[in-house]
Amino acid sequence: MGIVLAVVLIAGVAAAVALGRDSGDSGTAGKTVRGVIGSEKAEFFADPDTVKALAAKGFTVRTETSGSWAMDRLPLKGYDFAFPGSKAPADELRRGAEAQGGPLRPFYSPLVVVAHRNAAEVLADNGLARLRADGGSKFTTRGTLLMGPYLAAAEDDRTWQQLKGASGHSELSGTVFITSTDPVTSNSGALYLAAASYVADGGRVATDAKAVERTAPLTRKLVQVQGAQQTSSDAPFRDFISGVGNPLVLVYESQVASLLMSSQRQEIGDLVVLYPDTTVSSDHTLVPLTGHGRELGELLSADPGLRELAVRHGFRPQGAAAEFITATADHTAYIDQRLTGVRQAPVPTAEVLRSMARRARG
């Protein structure tokens, strides 16, 4: 009897396996794709809901992180896609790899400066920022960084001690500067220089070596005053939230919005979000290296569920402003949903921007 039962059981298992093969249902996602991404997108791809949504569409996505401007130096053989933080490094990647069609830009995020309240108020009192009047609120949580006056202060090596109102705050000392990432390897750091050079050169986008040279003394100051720089915006932002490091830090708006919409909102403390009056939006650009990579990029761009998850992580979907506005409706004290009064600076070509970054680093 035991032998008979065993034979029946084996036959049943074999039939079930055969049925599964015939139906094409293996119980797991059918396409495993591998990609290299900027660290600011790591939490989005690691989110269990994102993993589940991708699996429902037949994808398992394996990612590794890298600075956007360092991706073109990676051996990309075996990768299905590369996903830097903007178009310029994506253009570099496309020149060095066999891309499967044009790049895709599923979502974007403007650069902002996060500041501790004391620092923001001192900047405002000295004409370097303008704070939003919060109706009925005791504290200001959002404002505008005035890039012209701020860059003039940076050029003059202004210190916090030279600014009125700073003397009562021991944490405000030394040169006034914004912590940014390494512009040679990181997207946000390079875009910071693009915006600064555009403002400093009278609203002209750098197009050649002469233009880079005109603003090189300023961009060098912006970078070299910081000392060692991180290759990712994630670490400086986490340091800021933890209450350590510089009181002014350049980050992506998505990092702030994601924190506000998460269960960790209590960690924001005295954070103030300053939108530069001239900034650059980071168009997260996926370069498809295989057909599967292209399918993934199209899915991230078009699928409503994945766009909703991107918004949950603070990103603005391309061509879908209403989705971001709805999701951040409870956080307008910090988030400028319509980017009111914010001017977008054009970004130089990849070649010019790389030259600008090298020149700034000395």
XYZ file of C-alpha atoms in Angstrom:
362
model
C 0.000 0.000 0.000
C 2.873 2.403 0.853
C 4.508 1.794 -2.518
C 1.226 2.399 -4.336
C 0.657 5.697 -2.474
C 4.195 6.825 -3.281
C 3.717 6.141 -6.967
C 0.418 8.054 -6.976
C 2.037 11.009 -5.171
C 4.944 11.170 -7.601
C 2.573 10.985 -10.543
C 0.523 13.841 -9.082
C 3.582 16.031 -8.599
C 4.772 15.316 -12.139
C 1.348 16.214 -13.521
C 1.291 19.462 -11.548
C 4.770 20.438 -12.811
C 3.751 19.624 -16.389
C 0.580 21.659 -16.004
C 2.553 24.589 -14.643
C 4.921 24.449 -17.624
C 2.067 24.270 -20.079
C 0.328 27.265 -18.512
C 3.537 29.293 -18.343
C 2.965 29.981 -14.636
C 6.153 29.295 -12.697
C 4.981 31.182 -9.591
C 7.821 33.717 -9.895
C 8.548 36.808 -12.000
C 9.557 35.750 -15.510
C 12.298 38.294 -16.332
C 15.229 39.058 -14.085
C 16.847 42.348 -15.059
C 20.000 43.834 -13.610
C 20.725 47.521 -13.418
C 22.976 50.165 -11.904
C 21.144 53.092 -10.329
C 21.779 56.315 -8.445
C 21.476 55.764 -4.685
C 18.520 58.173 -4.440
C 16.406 55.508 -6.182
C 17.572 52.587 -4.042
C 14.677 52.779 -1.577
C 12.146 52.892 -4.413
C 13.458 49.665 -5.957
C 13.865 48.003 -2.540
C 10.321 48.856 -1.432
C 8.406 45.545 -1.035
C 5.415 47.129 -2.771
C 7.594 48.052 -5.768
C 9.033 44.530 -5.832
C 5.514 43.094 -5.742
C 4.218 45.449 -8.453
C 7.135 44.612 -10.748
C 6.707 40.892 -10.122
C 3.051 41.175 -11.103
C 4.266 42.519 -14.453
C 6.785 39.687 -14.826
C 9.940 41.424 -13.597
C 12.489 40.745 -10.891
C 14.868 43.732 -10.691
C 18.360 43.472 -9.190
C 20.119 46.805 -8.641
C 23.510 48.128 -7.607
C 24.186 51.767 -6.743
C 26.776 54.118 -8.170
C 27.404 57.832 -8.532
C 25.728 58.953 -11.756
C 28.936 60.310 -13.274
C 30.867 57.175 -12.345
C 28.562 54.781 -14.207
C 30.274 55.171 -17.563
C 33.458 53.786 -16.006
C 31.739 50.568 -14.924
C 31.930 47.371 -16.980
C 28.280 47.361 -18.047
C 28.366 44.018 -19.822
C 25.655 41.902 -18.217
C 23.542 44.883 -17.135
C 20.106 45.475 -18.626
C 19.875 49.147 -17.775
C 21.683 52.091 -16.219
C 19.641 54.700 -14.373
C 21.611 57.886 -13.545
C 20.065 60.984 -12.043
C 19.929 63.189 -15.148
C 20.242 63.421 -18.912
C 23.909 64.502 -19.069
C 25.446 61.333 -17.547
C 22.874 59.302 -19.487
C 24.223 60.831 -22.707
C 27.719 59.774 -21.689
C 26.510 56.236 -21.070
C 24.755 56.040 -24.435
C 27.946 57.016 -26.231
C 29.912 54.261 -24.529
C 27.318 51.475 -24.601
C 25.007 49.882 -27.117
C 21.726 51.328 -25.910
C 18.443 49.793 -27.017
C 16.804 52.919 -28.377
C 16.511 56.324 -26.778
C 16.586 57.012 -23.017
C 13.434 57.102 -20.901
C 12.701 59.639 -18.168
C 9.968 58.202 -15.904
C 10.238 60.840 -13.172
C 12.202 63.850 -11.986
C 13.039 65.861 -8.868
C 14.263 69.450 -8.425
C 17.283 70.203 -6.274
C 16.571 71.962 -2.975
C 18.565 73.059 0.056
C 17.575 71.788 3.487
C 18.439 74.075 6.364
C 18.022 74.080 10.110
C 15.599 76.799 11.200
C 18.226 79.020 12.834
C 20.350 78.995 9.681
C 17.356 79.723 7.429
C 16.282 82.673 9.563
C 19.778 84.156 9.601
C 20.005 83.833 5.812
C 16.632 85.583 5.482
C 17.634 88.383 7.878
C 20.692 89.045 5.706
C 18.975 89.013 2.312
C 20.231 85.598 1.207
C 16.856 83.863 1.480
C 13.181 84.683 1.637
C 10.991 82.698 4.023
C 7.358 81.866 3.385
C 4.886 83.284 5.866
C 2.987 80.289 7.257
C -0.498 81.418 8.157
C -1.046 80.683 11.831
C 2.117 78.583 12.082
C 4.680 79.395 14.731
C 7.628 78.351 12.584
C 8.596 78.761 8.954
C 9.204 75.476 7.163
C 9.689 76.578 3.551
C 11.310 79.421 1.657
C 13.438 80.521 -1.279
C 17.218 80.614 -1.503
C 18.215 83.751 -3.427
C 20.998 82.416 -5.613
C 22.436 85.761 -6.695
C 23.009 87.099 -3.149
C 24.080 83.666 -1.902
C 26.726 83.270 -4.627
C 27.961 86.811 -3.980
C 28.425 85.904 -0.325
C 30.277 82.728 -1.321
C 32.552 84.701 -3.637
C 33.365 87.085 -0.764
C 34.060 84.180 1.637
C 31.398 85.460 4.030
C 31.285 83.740 7.404
C 28.318 83.118 9.662
C 29.907 85.422 12.223
C 29.644 88.286 9.695
C 25.891 87.809 9.366
C 23.613 89.630 11.770
C 21.702 87.377 14.108
C 24.169 84.477 13.954
C 26.070 85.315 17.131
C 23.452 83.719 19.342
C 23.787 80.346 17.621
C 27.006 78.509 18.412
C 26.346 75.930 15.671
C 26.604 78.674 13.039
C 30.310 79.318 12.589
C 32.899 79.371 9.839
C 32.316 80.023 6.156
C 28.748 80.008 4.865
C 28.464 77.166 2.353
C 26.134 74.476 1.086
C 27.196 70.862 1.445
C 26.929 69.115 -1.908
C 28.207 65.876 -3.390
C 31.363 65.330 -5.435
C 30.579 66.877 -8.852
C 33.038 64.579 -10.616
C 31.131 61.434 -9.667
C 27.700 62.553 -8.439
C 24.763 63.999 -10.333
C 23.471 66.429 -7.686
C 26.913 67.964 -7.169
C 27.392 68.502 -10.900
C 23.918 70.032 -11.325
C 24.631 72.415 -8.421
C 27.587 73.767 -10.388
C 25.431 74.028 -13.517
C 22.890 76.223 -11.714
C 25.594 78.305 -9.993
C 27.517 78.947 -13.205
C 24.310 79.895 -15.028
C 23.443 82.524 -12.404
C 27.014 83.803 -12.041
C 27.412 84.210 -15.807
C 24.359 86.406 -16.193
C 21.849 83.732 -17.126
C 24.003 82.082 -19.785
C 24.465 78.346 -20.020
C 28.109 77.295 -20.343
C 28.857 76.048 -23.853
C 32.648 75.986 -24.105
C 35.954 76.176 -22.227
C 35.855 79.976 -22.059
C 32.496 79.896 -20.297
C 33.800 77.316 -17.822
C 36.809 79.526 -17.103
C 34.654 82.608 -16.471
C 32.953 80.994 -13.477
C 35.764 78.637 -12.418
C 36.956 80.814 -9.479
C 33.440 80.737 -8.004
C 32.692 77.054 -8.641
C 36.092 76.184 -7.148
C 35.164 78.049 -3.973
C 31.788 76.313 -3.775
C 33.488 72.914 -3.884
C 36.808 73.354 -2.124
C 35.373 75.027 0.992
C 33.633 71.731 1.726
C 36.725 69.545 1.984
C 36.000 65.860 1.411
C 32.700 65.258 -0.387
C 30.382 62.274 -0.528
C 29.578 60.513 -3.791
C 25.881 60.251 -2.930
C 23.298 62.704 -1.576
C 21.930 60.023 0.742
C 24.672 60.257 3.384
C 24.681 64.090 3.784
C 20.874 64.065 4.038
C 20.910 61.388 6.726
C 23.591 63.316 8.618
C 21.462 66.452 8.427
C 18.365 64.670 9.739
C 20.484 63.207 12.543
C 21.536 66.728 13.571
C 25.192 66.501 12.549
C 27.179 68.132 9.779
C 26.652 71.424 7.973
C 23.423 73.433 8.557
C 22.857 73.803 4.767
C 22.737 70.692 2.555
C 21.860 70.244 -1.113
C 19.475 67.316 -1.654
C 16.747 66.169 -4.010
C 13.214 67.291 -3.228
C 12.267 63.612 -3.505
C 14.314 62.818 -0.398
C 12.358 65.359 1.635
C 8.965 64.386 0.190
C 9.640 60.693 0.766
C 10.499 61.324 4.411
C 7.379 63.437 4.906
C 5.152 60.722 3.472
C 6.775 57.936 5.494
C 6.247 56.799 9.060
C 9.544 58.512 9.955
C 8.136 62.033 9.591
C 8.854 62.758 13.272
C 12.556 62.782 12.374
C 12.391 66.049 10.415
C 12.920 68.211 13.507
C 13.487 71.889 12.644
C 13.961 71.272 8.923
C 13.294 74.140 6.509
C 13.165 73.502 2.748
C 14.705 76.266 0.634
C 13.917 76.160 -3.077
C 16.683 77.984 -5.003
C 15.129 80.706 -7.148
C 17.261 79.268 -9.953
C 17.702 75.522 -9.785
C 18.016 72.416 -11.929
C 15.585 69.540 -12.016
C 17.140 66.113 -12.002
C 15.485 64.123 -14.793
C 16.120 60.542 -13.713
C 17.018 58.977 -17.043
C 16.997 55.239 -17.728
C 19.371 54.030 -20.442
C 18.157 50.641 -21.737
C 21.067 48.314 -22.499
C 18.913 45.306 -23.456
C 15.377 44.745 -24.643
C 14.307 43.744 -21.118
C 15.837 46.968 -19.797
C 13.784 48.949 -22.274
C 10.597 47.111 -21.269
C 11.294 48.020 -17.648
C 11.812 51.694 -18.502
C 8.548 51.820 -20.442
C 6.753 50.138 -17.554
C 8.100 52.654 -15.011
C 6.957 55.479 -17.282
C 3.470 54.215 -18.099
C 2.162 51.938 -15.365
C -0.162 53.853 -12.972
C 0.689 51.645 -10.001
C 4.436 52.116 -10.401
C 4.003 55.862 -10.930
C 2.043 55.973 -7.684
C 4.874 54.170 -5.908
C 7.413 56.599 -7.413
C 5.364 59.480 -5.996
C 5.322 57.779 -2.598
C 9.112 57.964 -2.743
C 8.953 61.680 -3.506
C 9.483 61.685 -7.272
C 7.439 63.763 -9.710
C 6.223 61.578 -12.612
C 6.804 63.095 -16.041
C 3.586 64.570 -17.416
C 1.540 63.670 -14.339
C 1.641 66.716 -12.055
C -1.764 65.915 -10.555
C -0.499 62.662 -9.061
C 2.278 64.427 -7.153
C -0.003 67.285 -6.074
C -2.582 64.862 -4.687
C -0.014 62.759 -2.835
C 1.699 65.750 -1.188
C -1.479 67.687 -0.337
C -0.840 67.281 3.409
C 2.759 68.469 3.165
C 2.550 71.840 1.427
C 4.109 73.494 4.459
C 7.371 71.981 3.181
C 6.731 71.113 -0.475
C 6.221 73.725 -3.188
C 3.999 71.592 -5.385
C 3.966 73.964 -8.361
C 7.539 75.280 -7.980
C 6.226 78.832 -7.771
C 8.789 81.412 -8.848
C 11.491 78.790 -9.413
C 13.498 79.238 -12.606
C 14.957 76.179 -14.295
C 18.550 76.645 -15.459
C 19.516 74.851 -18.686
C 22.118 72.123 -18.172
C 25.367 72.187 -20.190
C 26.332 69.242 -22.339
C 27.909 66.264 -20.613
C 31.355 67.236 -21.907
C 31.120 70.822 -20.636
C 29.633 69.787 -17.308
C 32.363 67.221 -16.716
C 34.974 69.869 -17.523
C 33.298 72.273 -15.094
C 33.360 69.650 -12.340
C 37.051 68.853 -12.874
C 37.910 72.558 -12.916
C 35.999 73.126 -9.675
C 37.837 70.293 -7.987
C 41.140 71.833 -9.040
